[in-house]
Coordinates of C-alpha atoms and ligand atoms in Angstrom, one line a residue:
M10 CA -0.2 0.1 0.4
N11 CA 1.8 3.0 -0.9
Q12 CA -1.0 6.2 -0.8
G13 CA -3.4 7.2 1.6
M14 CA -6.3 9.7 2.0
R15 CA -8.5 10.9 4.6
T16 CA -11.9 12.2 4.6
Q17 CA -15.1 12.7 7.0
V18 CA -17.4 10.1 4.8
G19 CA -16.1 7.4 2.4
I20 CA -18.7 6.5 -0.2
V21 CA -18.8 3.3 -2.0
G22 CA -20.5 3.3 -5.3
A23 CA -21.9 6.5 -7.9
G24 CA -24.7 5.4 -8.5
P25 CA -28.1 7.6 -7.6
A26 CA -27.7 6.5 -3.7
G27 CA -23.6 7.6 -3.3
L28 CA -23.9 10.7 -5.6
V29 CA -26.7 12.1 -3.5
L30 CA -25.7 11.5 -0.5
S31 CA -22.3 13.2 -1.6
H32 CA -24.2 16.4 -2.6
L33 CA -26.4 16.5 0.6
L34 CA -23.2 16.2 2.7
H35 CA -21.4 18.7 1.1
L36 CA -24.4 21.4 1.6
E37 CA -24.4 20.3 5.2
G38 CA -20.1 21.2 4.9
I39 CA -19.3 17.4 6.1
D40 CA -16.5 16.1 3.6
S41 CA -16.9 12.9 1.4
V42 CA -14.8 11.1 -1.1
V43 CA -17.0 8.8 -3.8
L44 CA -15.5 5.8 -5.3
E45 CA -16.8 3.8 -8.7
A46 CA -15.3 1.0 -9.7
H47 CA -16.8 1.8 -13.3
T48 CA -16.0 4.6 -15.9
R49 CA -18.3 8.0 -15.6
E50 CA -19.2 7.3 -18.9
Y51 CA -21.1 4.1 -17.9
V52 CA -22.4 5.1 -14.8
Q53 CA -23.8 7.9 -16.7
E54 CA -25.2 5.9 -20.1
R55 CA -26.3 2.8 -18.5
V56 CA -29.6 2.3 -19.1
R57 CA -31.4 2.5 -16.0
A58 CA -35.0 3.5 -14.4
G59 CA -36.7 6.9 -15.3
V60 CA -39.6 7.6 -12.9
L61 CA -38.7 10.1 -10.3
E62 CA -41.8 10.7 -7.5
Q63 CA -42.3 14.2 -5.9
N64 CA -40.5 13.5 -2.9
T65 CA -37.4 13.4 -5.3
V66 CA -38.2 15.7 -7.7
D67 CA -38.6 18.4 -4.7
L68 CA -35.3 17.4 -3.1
F69 CA -33.9 17.4 -6.5
T70 CA -35.1 21.1 -6.7
R71 CA -34.8 22.3 -3.1
T72 CA -30.9 21.5 -3.3
G73 CA -30.2 23.2 -6.5
L74 CA -30.2 19.9 -9.1
G75 CA -33.5 20.6 -10.7
A76 CA -32.6 22.9 -13.9
R77 CA -31.9 20.6 -16.2
M78 CA -35.3 18.3 -15.1
Q79 CA -37.3 21.0 -14.9
R80 CA -36.7 21.5 -18.9
E81 CA -36.5 18.4 -20.0
G82 CA -38.3 16.0 -17.5
L83 CA -42.0 15.1 -18.4
V84 CA -44.2 15.7 -15.6
H85 CA -47.3 13.3 -15.5
H86 CA -50.1 13.4 -13.7
G87 CA -51.8 9.8 -13.9
I88 CA -51.2 6.2 -15.3
E89 CA -53.1 4.0 -17.0
L90 CA -54.0 0.1 -16.1
R91 CA -54.7 -1.7 -18.9
F92 CA -57.0 -4.8 -18.9
Q93 CA -59.4 -6.9 -20.4
G94 CA -59.1 -4.5 -23.5
R95 CA -60.3 -1.5 -21.8
G96 CA -58.0 1.3 -20.1
H97 CA -58.4 2.9 -16.8
R98 CA -56.7 6.0 -15.7
I99 CA -55.3 6.7 -11.7
D100 CA -55.8 10.6 -11.6
F101 CA -52.8 11.0 -9.4
R102 CA -53.4 15.2 -9.8
E103 CA -56.9 14.4 -8.7
L104 CA -56.4 11.8 -6.1
T105 CA -53.1 13.1 -4.3
G106 CA -52.4 16.6 -5.4
R107 CA -49.3 15.1 -6.4
A108 CA -47.2 14.3 -10.2
I109 CA -44.3 12.3 -11.0
T110 CA -41.6 13.2 -13.2
I111 CA -40.0 10.8 -16.4
Y112 CA -36.2 11.9 -16.1
A113 CA -34.0 8.9 -16.8
Q114 CA -31.4 7.8 -14.0
G115 CA -28.4 8.6 -16.4
D116 CA -29.6 12.0 -16.7
V117 CA -30.0 12.3 -12.9
V118 CA -26.6 10.7 -12.4
K119 CA -25.2 12.9 -14.9
D120 CA -26.5 16.1 -13.0
L121 CA -25.3 14.8 -9.8
I122 CA -21.8 14.4 -10.7
H123 CA -21.8 17.5 -12.5
A124 CA -22.4 19.6 -9.4
R125 CA -20.5 17.6 -7.1
L126 CA -17.2 18.2 -9.3
A127 CA -18.7 21.7 -10.0
A128 CA -18.1 22.4 -6.2
G129 CA -15.0 20.9 -5.8
G130 CA -16.1 17.2 -4.7
T131 CA -13.7 14.2 -5.1
V132 CA -15.7 11.0 -7.2
L133 CA -13.1 8.7 -8.2
F134 CA -13.9 6.6 -10.9
E135 CA -12.3 3.3 -12.3
A136 CA -11.3 3.3 -8.3
E137 CA -12.2 -0.6 -7.1
V138 CA -13.1 -1.0 -3.5
V139 CA -11.5 -4.4 -2.7
S140 CA -11.9 -4.5 1.1
L141 CA -13.0 -2.4 4.5
H142 CA -11.4 -2.3 8.1
D143 CA -11.8 -1.4 11.3
L144 CA -15.7 -1.2 10.9
E145 CA -16.5 -1.5 14.5
S146 CA -13.9 1.1 15.6
S147 CA -15.5 3.4 18.4
H148 CA -15.2 7.3 17.7
S149 CA -12.9 7.9 20.1
S150 CA -10.3 5.2 19.9
S151 CA -7.7 5.7 17.3
R152 CA -8.1 3.3 14.8
K153 CA -10.4 4.7 12.0
P154 CA -12.7 2.5 9.2
S155 CA -10.9 2.6 5.9
I156 CA -11.4 1.5 2.7
R157 CA -8.9 -0.2 0.4
F158 CA -9.3 0.1 -3.5
R159 CA -7.0 0.2 -6.2
K160 CA -6.7 2.8 -8.8
D161 CA -4.2 2.6 -11.7
G162 CA -3.2 -0.6 -10.8
T163 CA -2.1 0.6 -7.3
L164 CA -3.7 -0.1 -3.8
M165 CA -4.7 2.9 -1.8
E166 CA -6.5 3.4 1.5
L167 CA -9.0 6.3 2.4
T168 CA -9.3 6.6 6.2
C169 CA -12.7 8.3 7.4
D170 CA -14.8 8.3 9.8
F171 CA -18.2 6.6 8.2
I172 CA -18.6 4.4 5.1
A173 CA -21.7 4.2 3.4
G174 CA -22.1 1.5 1.1
C175 CA -24.0 2.1 -2.1
D176 CA -22.7 -0.2 -3.7
G177 CA -25.6 -1.7 -5.2
F178 CA -26.6 -5.5 -4.7
H179 CA -23.3 -7.2 -6.1
G180 CA -21.2 -4.7 -4.5
V181 CA -18.8 -5.5 -1.6
C182 CA -20.0 -3.6 1.7
R183 CA -22.8 -6.1 2.3
P184 CA -21.0 -9.3 2.2
S185 CA -18.2 -7.4 4.5
I186 CA -19.9 -7.5 7.8
P187 CA -19.0 -10.5 9.8
R188 CA -21.8 -13.9 9.0
G189 CA -24.5 -13.9 11.2
V190 CA -25.1 -10.1 12.1
L191 CA -27.3 -9.8 8.9
T192 CA -30.6 -11.3 8.1
A193 CA -32.0 -11.4 4.7
Y194 CA -35.5 -11.4 3.4
E195 CA -36.0 -12.3 0.3
R196 CA -38.3 -13.3 -2.8
T197 CA -37.7 -14.3 -6.4
Y198 CA -40.1 -14.2 -9.3
P199 CA -40.5 -16.9 -11.5
F200 CA -40.5 -13.9 -14.4
G201 CA -37.9 -11.5 -15.6
W202 CA -38.4 -8.4 -17.5
L203 CA -37.6 -7.8 -21.3
G204 CA -37.0 -3.9 -21.8
I205 CA -36.1 -2.0 -25.0
L206 CA -35.6 1.2 -25.7
A207 CA -37.0 2.4 -29.3
E208 CA -36.4 5.4 -31.2
V209 CA -40.1 6.5 -31.6
P210 CA -42.5 8.7 -30.0
P211 CA -44.1 7.4 -26.8
A212 CA -47.2 5.3 -27.9
F213 CA -49.4 6.9 -25.3
E214 CA -49.3 10.1 -23.2
E215 CA -48.9 8.7 -19.9
L216 CA -47.3 5.7 -18.5
V217 CA -49.5 2.2 -19.5
Y218 CA -49.7 -1.2 -17.4
C219 CA -50.7 -3.8 -19.1
Y220 CA -52.4 -6.9 -17.4
H221 CA -53.0 -9.9 -20.3
D222 CA -52.8 -13.6 -20.5
R223 CA -50.1 -13.6 -22.1
G224 CA -48.1 -11.9 -19.1
F225 CA -47.6 -8.2 -18.5
A226 CA -46.7 -5.4 -20.5
L227 CA -45.4 -1.4 -19.7
L228 CA -45.2 1.1 -21.6
S229 CA -43.0 3.8 -21.0
M230 CA -41.0 6.2 -22.4
R231 CA -38.0 8.2 -22.1
S232 CA -38.9 11.5 -24.3
L233 CA -41.1 12.9 -26.3
R234 CA -38.5 10.8 -29.0
L235 CA -37.7 7.7 -27.4
S236 CA -40.0 5.2 -25.8
R237 CA -38.8 2.6 -23.1
L238 CA -41.1 -0.4 -23.1
Y239 CA -41.1 -3.6 -21.1
L240 CA -42.5 -7.3 -21.7
Q241 CA -43.2 -10.2 -19.3
C242 CA -40.9 -13.3 -20.1
S243 CA -39.4 -16.4 -18.8
P244 CA -36.5 -15.5 -16.0
G245 CA -34.1 -17.5 -18.2
D246 CA -35.1 -16.4 -21.8
L247 CA -32.5 -15.7 -23.8
I248 CA -32.5 -12.2 -26.1
E249 CA -31.7 -13.9 -29.1
N250 CA -35.0 -15.2 -28.6
W251 CA -36.8 -12.1 -29.2
P252 CA -36.0 -10.7 -32.7
D253 CA -37.1 -7.0 -33.0
A254 CA -40.6 -8.1 -35.0
R255 CA -41.6 -10.8 -32.5
I256 CA -41.1 -8.0 -29.4
W257 CA -43.6 -5.4 -30.9
Q258 CA -46.1 -8.3 -31.8
E259 CA -45.8 -9.0 -28.4
L260 CA -45.9 -5.7 -27.2
Q261 CA -49.2 -4.7 -29.9
T262 CA -50.8 -8.2 -28.8
R263 CA -50.4 -7.5 -24.6
S264 CA -51.4 -3.5 -25.0
A265 CA -54.1 -4.5 -27.3
C266 CA -57.3 -2.0 -26.8
Q267 CA -60.2 -0.5 -28.8
G268 CA -59.3 1.9 -31.5
W269 CA -55.3 1.5 -30.2
S270 CA -52.8 0.3 -32.2
L271 CA -48.9 0.8 -31.8
T272 CA -46.0 1.8 -34.3
G273 CA -42.8 0.0 -33.9
G274 CA -39.6 1.4 -34.9
P275 CA -36.1 1.2 -34.2
I276 CA -34.7 -0.7 -31.2
I277 CA -31.8 1.1 -29.8
Q278 CA -30.8 -1.4 -26.7
K279 CA -32.4 -4.6 -25.1
G280 CA -31.7 -6.5 -22.3
I281 CA -33.6 -9.3 -20.1
A282 CA -33.6 -8.9 -15.9
G283 CA -34.4 -10.8 -13.1
M284 CA -36.9 -9.8 -10.5
R285 CA -36.3 -10.1 -6.9
S286 CA -38.0 -8.3 -3.3
F287 CA -34.9 -8.8 -1.1
V288 CA -34.2 -6.6 2.3
V289 CA -31.4 -7.0 4.8
E290 CA -32.1 -5.9 8.2
P291 CA -30.3 -4.2 10.0
M292 CA -29.0 -1.3 7.6
Q293 CA -26.2 -0.9 9.5
Y294 CA -22.5 -2.3 11.1
G295 CA -20.6 -0.4 13.4
R296 CA -19.5 2.8 11.3
L297 CA -20.3 1.1 8.0
F298 CA -24.1 2.5 6.4
L299 CA -26.1 0.2 3.6
A300 CA -27.8 2.6 1.2
G301 CA -30.0 2.0 -2.1
D302 CA -29.4 -1.4 -3.8
A303 CA -26.9 -2.5 -1.3
A304 CA -29.5 -3.0 1.5
H305 CA -32.9 -3.2 -0.8
I306 CA -34.5 -4.5 -3.9
V307 CA -37.6 -3.7 -5.5
P308 CA -39.2 -5.4 -8.5
P309 CA -39.5 -2.7 -10.7
T310 CA -43.1 -2.6 -11.3
G311 CA -43.8 0.3 -8.7
A312 CA -41.0 2.5 -10.3
K313 CA -39.9 2.3 -6.5
G314 CA -35.9 1.7 -6.5
L315 CA -34.4 5.0 -7.3
N316 CA -36.7 6.7 -5.4
L317 CA -35.8 4.3 -2.3
A318 CA -32.3 5.0 -2.6
V319 CA -32.8 8.5 -2.6
A320 CA -34.9 8.2 0.8
D321 CA -32.3 6.3 2.4
V322 CA -29.4 8.9 1.8
R323 CA -32.1 11.6 2.8
V324 CA -32.4 10.1 6.6
L325 CA -28.7 9.1 6.0
A326 CA -27.1 12.6 5.4
S327 CA -29.3 14.2 8.0
A328 CA -28.2 11.5 10.8
M329 CA -24.3 12.4 10.1
A330 CA -25.2 16.2 10.2
D331 CA -26.6 16.1 13.6
F332 CA -23.6 13.8 14.9
Y333 CA -21.3 16.3 13.5
R334 CA -22.8 19.3 14.8
S335 CA -24.0 18.5 18.5
G336 CA -22.2 15.0 18.7
D337 CA -25.6 13.2 18.9
R338 CA -25.5 9.7 17.6
A339 CA -29.1 8.9 18.2
P340 CA -30.0 9.4 14.5
C341 CA -27.5 7.5 13.3
D342 CA -27.9 4.3 15.9
H343 CA -31.4 4.8 14.3
Y344 CA -30.7 4.6 11.0
S345 CA -31.4 1.6 10.2
E346 CA -34.9 1.5 11.8
T347 CA -36.0 4.8 10.6
C348 CA -35.3 3.6 7.0
L349 CA -36.8 0.2 7.1
R350 CA -40.1 1.5 8.0
R351 CA -40.4 2.9 4.8
V352 CA -38.8 0.3 3.2
W353 CA -41.2 -2.0 4.1
K354 CA -44.3 -0.4 3.0
I355 CA -42.7 0.6 0.0
Q356 CA -41.9 -3.5 -0.3
R357 CA -45.4 -4.1 0.4
F358 CA -46.6 -1.8 -2.5
S359 CA -43.9 -3.0 -5.6
W360 CA -45.0 -6.6 -4.5
W361 CA -48.6 -6.1 -4.9
M362 CA -48.2 -4.2 -7.9
T363 CA -46.2 -7.3 -9.3
S364 CA -48.7 -10.1 -8.0
M365 CA -51.8 -7.9 -9.6
L366 CA -50.2 -7.3 -13.0
H367 CA -48.3 -10.4 -13.9
R368 CA -49.1 -13.9 -14.8
F369 CA -47.9 -16.6 -12.8
D370 CA -47.6 -20.0 -14.2
S371 CA -48.5 -21.5 -11.2
D372 CA -51.5 -19.6 -11.1
N373 CA -55.4 -21.4 -11.8
A374 CA -58.7 -19.7 -12.8
F375 CA -59.2 -18.9 -9.2
D376 CA -56.3 -16.6 -9.3
R377 CA -57.0 -15.0 -12.2
R378 CA -60.1 -14.1 -11.6
R379 CA -59.1 -12.7 -8.1
Q380 CA -56.3 -10.5 -10.1
L381 CA -59.2 -9.1 -12.4
G382 CA -61.3 -8.6 -8.8
D383 CA -58.1 -6.4 -7.5
L384 CA -57.7 -4.5 -10.6
D385 CA -61.6 -3.5 -11.0
Y386 CA -61.3 -2.9 -6.8
V387 CA -58.4 -0.1 -7.8
T388 CA -60.0 1.1 -11.0
S389 CA -63.4 1.7 -9.6
S390 CA -63.1 2.1 -5.8
R391 CA -61.6 6.2 -4.9
A392 CA -60.3 4.6 -1.4
A393 CA -58.0 1.6 -3.7
S394 CA -57.1 4.3 -6.4
Q395 CA -55.9 6.7 -3.7
S396 CA -53.8 4.0 -1.9
L397 CA -52.2 3.5 -5.3
A398 CA -51.9 7.0 -6.0
E399 CA -50.1 8.1 -3.0
N400 CA -47.8 5.0 -3.1
Y401 CA -47.1 6.0 -6.6
V402 CA -46.0 9.5 -6.0
G403 CA -44.5 8.6 -3.1
L404 CA -45.3 8.0 0.5
P405 CA -44.6 11.5 2.9
T406 CA -40.8 11.9 4.2
D407 CA -40.7 12.2 8.1
Ligands
APR17 N1 -16.3 -0.6 -5.8 C1 -16.4 0.2 -6.3 N2 -17.7 1.0 -6.6 C2 -18.5 -0.3 -7.0 C3 -18.4 -1.5 -6.5 C4 -16.7 -1.4 -6.1 N3 -16.3 -2.9 -5.4 N4 -19.1 -2.4 -6.6 C5 -20.1 -1.5 -7.0 N5 -19.9 -0.3 -7.2 C6 -20.5 0.6 -8.0 C7 -21.3 0.2 -9.3 O1 -20.5 0.3 -10.4 C8 -22.3 0.9 -9.4 O2 -22.4 2.2 -10.1 O3 -21.8 1.2 -7.2 C9 -23.2 2.0 -7.7 C10 -24.3 1.1 -7.3 O4 -25.5 1.6 -8.1 P1 -26.6 1.3 -8.6 O5 -26.3 0.1 -8.6 O6 -27.2 2.5 -9.5 O7 -27.2 1.4 -7.1 P2 -28.1 3.0 -6.0 O8 -27.2 4.0 -6.2 O9 -28.3 1.8 -4.7 O10 -29.4 2.7 -7.0 C11 -30.4 2.7 -7.2 O11 -31.4 2.8 -9.2 O12 -31.9 2.1 -11.2 C12 -32.4 2.1 -10.1 O13 -31.8 -0.5 -9.8 C13 -31.1 0.6 -9.3 O14 -32.9 0.5 -8.2 C14 -31.5 1.1 -8.0 C15 -31.1 2.6 -7.8
PHB18 C1 -39.1 2.5 -16.9 O1 -39.6 3.9 -17.5 O2 -38.2 1.9 -17.1 C2 -39.7 2.5 -15.6 C3 -41.7 3.1 -15.7 C4 -42.3 2.5 -14.9 C5 -42.0 1.8 -14.0 C6 -40.8 0.3 -14.5 C7 -39.8 1.2 -14.8 O3 -43.0 0.8 -13.2

């Protein structure tokens, strides 16, 4: 080891969780270093989520990140649920007075990196974290937590007061916690999503969630020129089995509705992803705090992954600010408990949306009828549609 660095908070991962945390800490006057294994281009360009709930939009606006999002983001006041050949709108404005914004995760990440670097922040790309040390050290001891990472072929060390594990589901932080400390709660789903990005204007002005005997489909978008569309598929399905014509045909079938037709176009990206629900408890060990996908995964049906990551780091930044301002450790000690209350509500919502809208091969005719009963209820009862709407636009933050 021939290089050492020091900061207050060492952040592993430059996804939405790590970057928003670094930004919020900076606004509190707290120094951080973000270590990211991939290149800047990679994290900015990878195709990920695209729906920001109102809480996330408000936070970005309030903290100076909102300029481009306000110019280019698409504000939607509802979504459509489509089943049995009919569309039913859930009107967010009328039911909650709030909205969502369509703005790609890549753009969020671009804006955050730009803001961090413009403010003199340190984000090291192609810096792969290999191990974490002294996580249990107390604040009074002379030993401090440290992060070892490889940069330009050199092994380096970052010493800090706290470590934030924002390194996603496959990162190194969660596995650095000794065995027996964490309990994992998990459900995998017997299907995946085939997602495409197509150079074609959105087929509909809002997002359309389609329930169909052949399986779920989702019509989404990234801009007024770019559509993002998904099809439920087998978890082990191969993208080679899905030539473009088959994808468009299947989307057309599953979104069928009176007076409606879907126009195809050039597909510029396609891929298949599995679906899972996952939570570890607690989200903290010593001076390591897990946030975002490192601590939990939701299936994408409720569009919550990115928003939940942002909710975690809001709690974390505020807890760390209390510690540095007054020495009060209680908010840090309660981080996991505070976050998990929201996490489980969002897990419930994401699981429910997924269960209501997908085809489960193990389901019998009763289960299909029950799903239709759920859809009928949610689109005809004000109480039920309001419940969907308040979750979709984002439950209140404490
Ligand atoms: N060293 C450094 N960086 C690492 C390491 C490592 N050993 N392992 C992983 N990373 C980086 C990844 O390269 C990635 O850029 O951590 C980052 C984690 O980012 P995300 O996976 O985007 O996770 P998070 O910030 O929690 O984002 C939450 O956004 O689109 C959604 O599905 C995503 O819902 C999730 C959400
Ligand atoms: C997306 O646009 O990528 C998207 C939208 C809504 C979802 C999931 C993904 O529920």
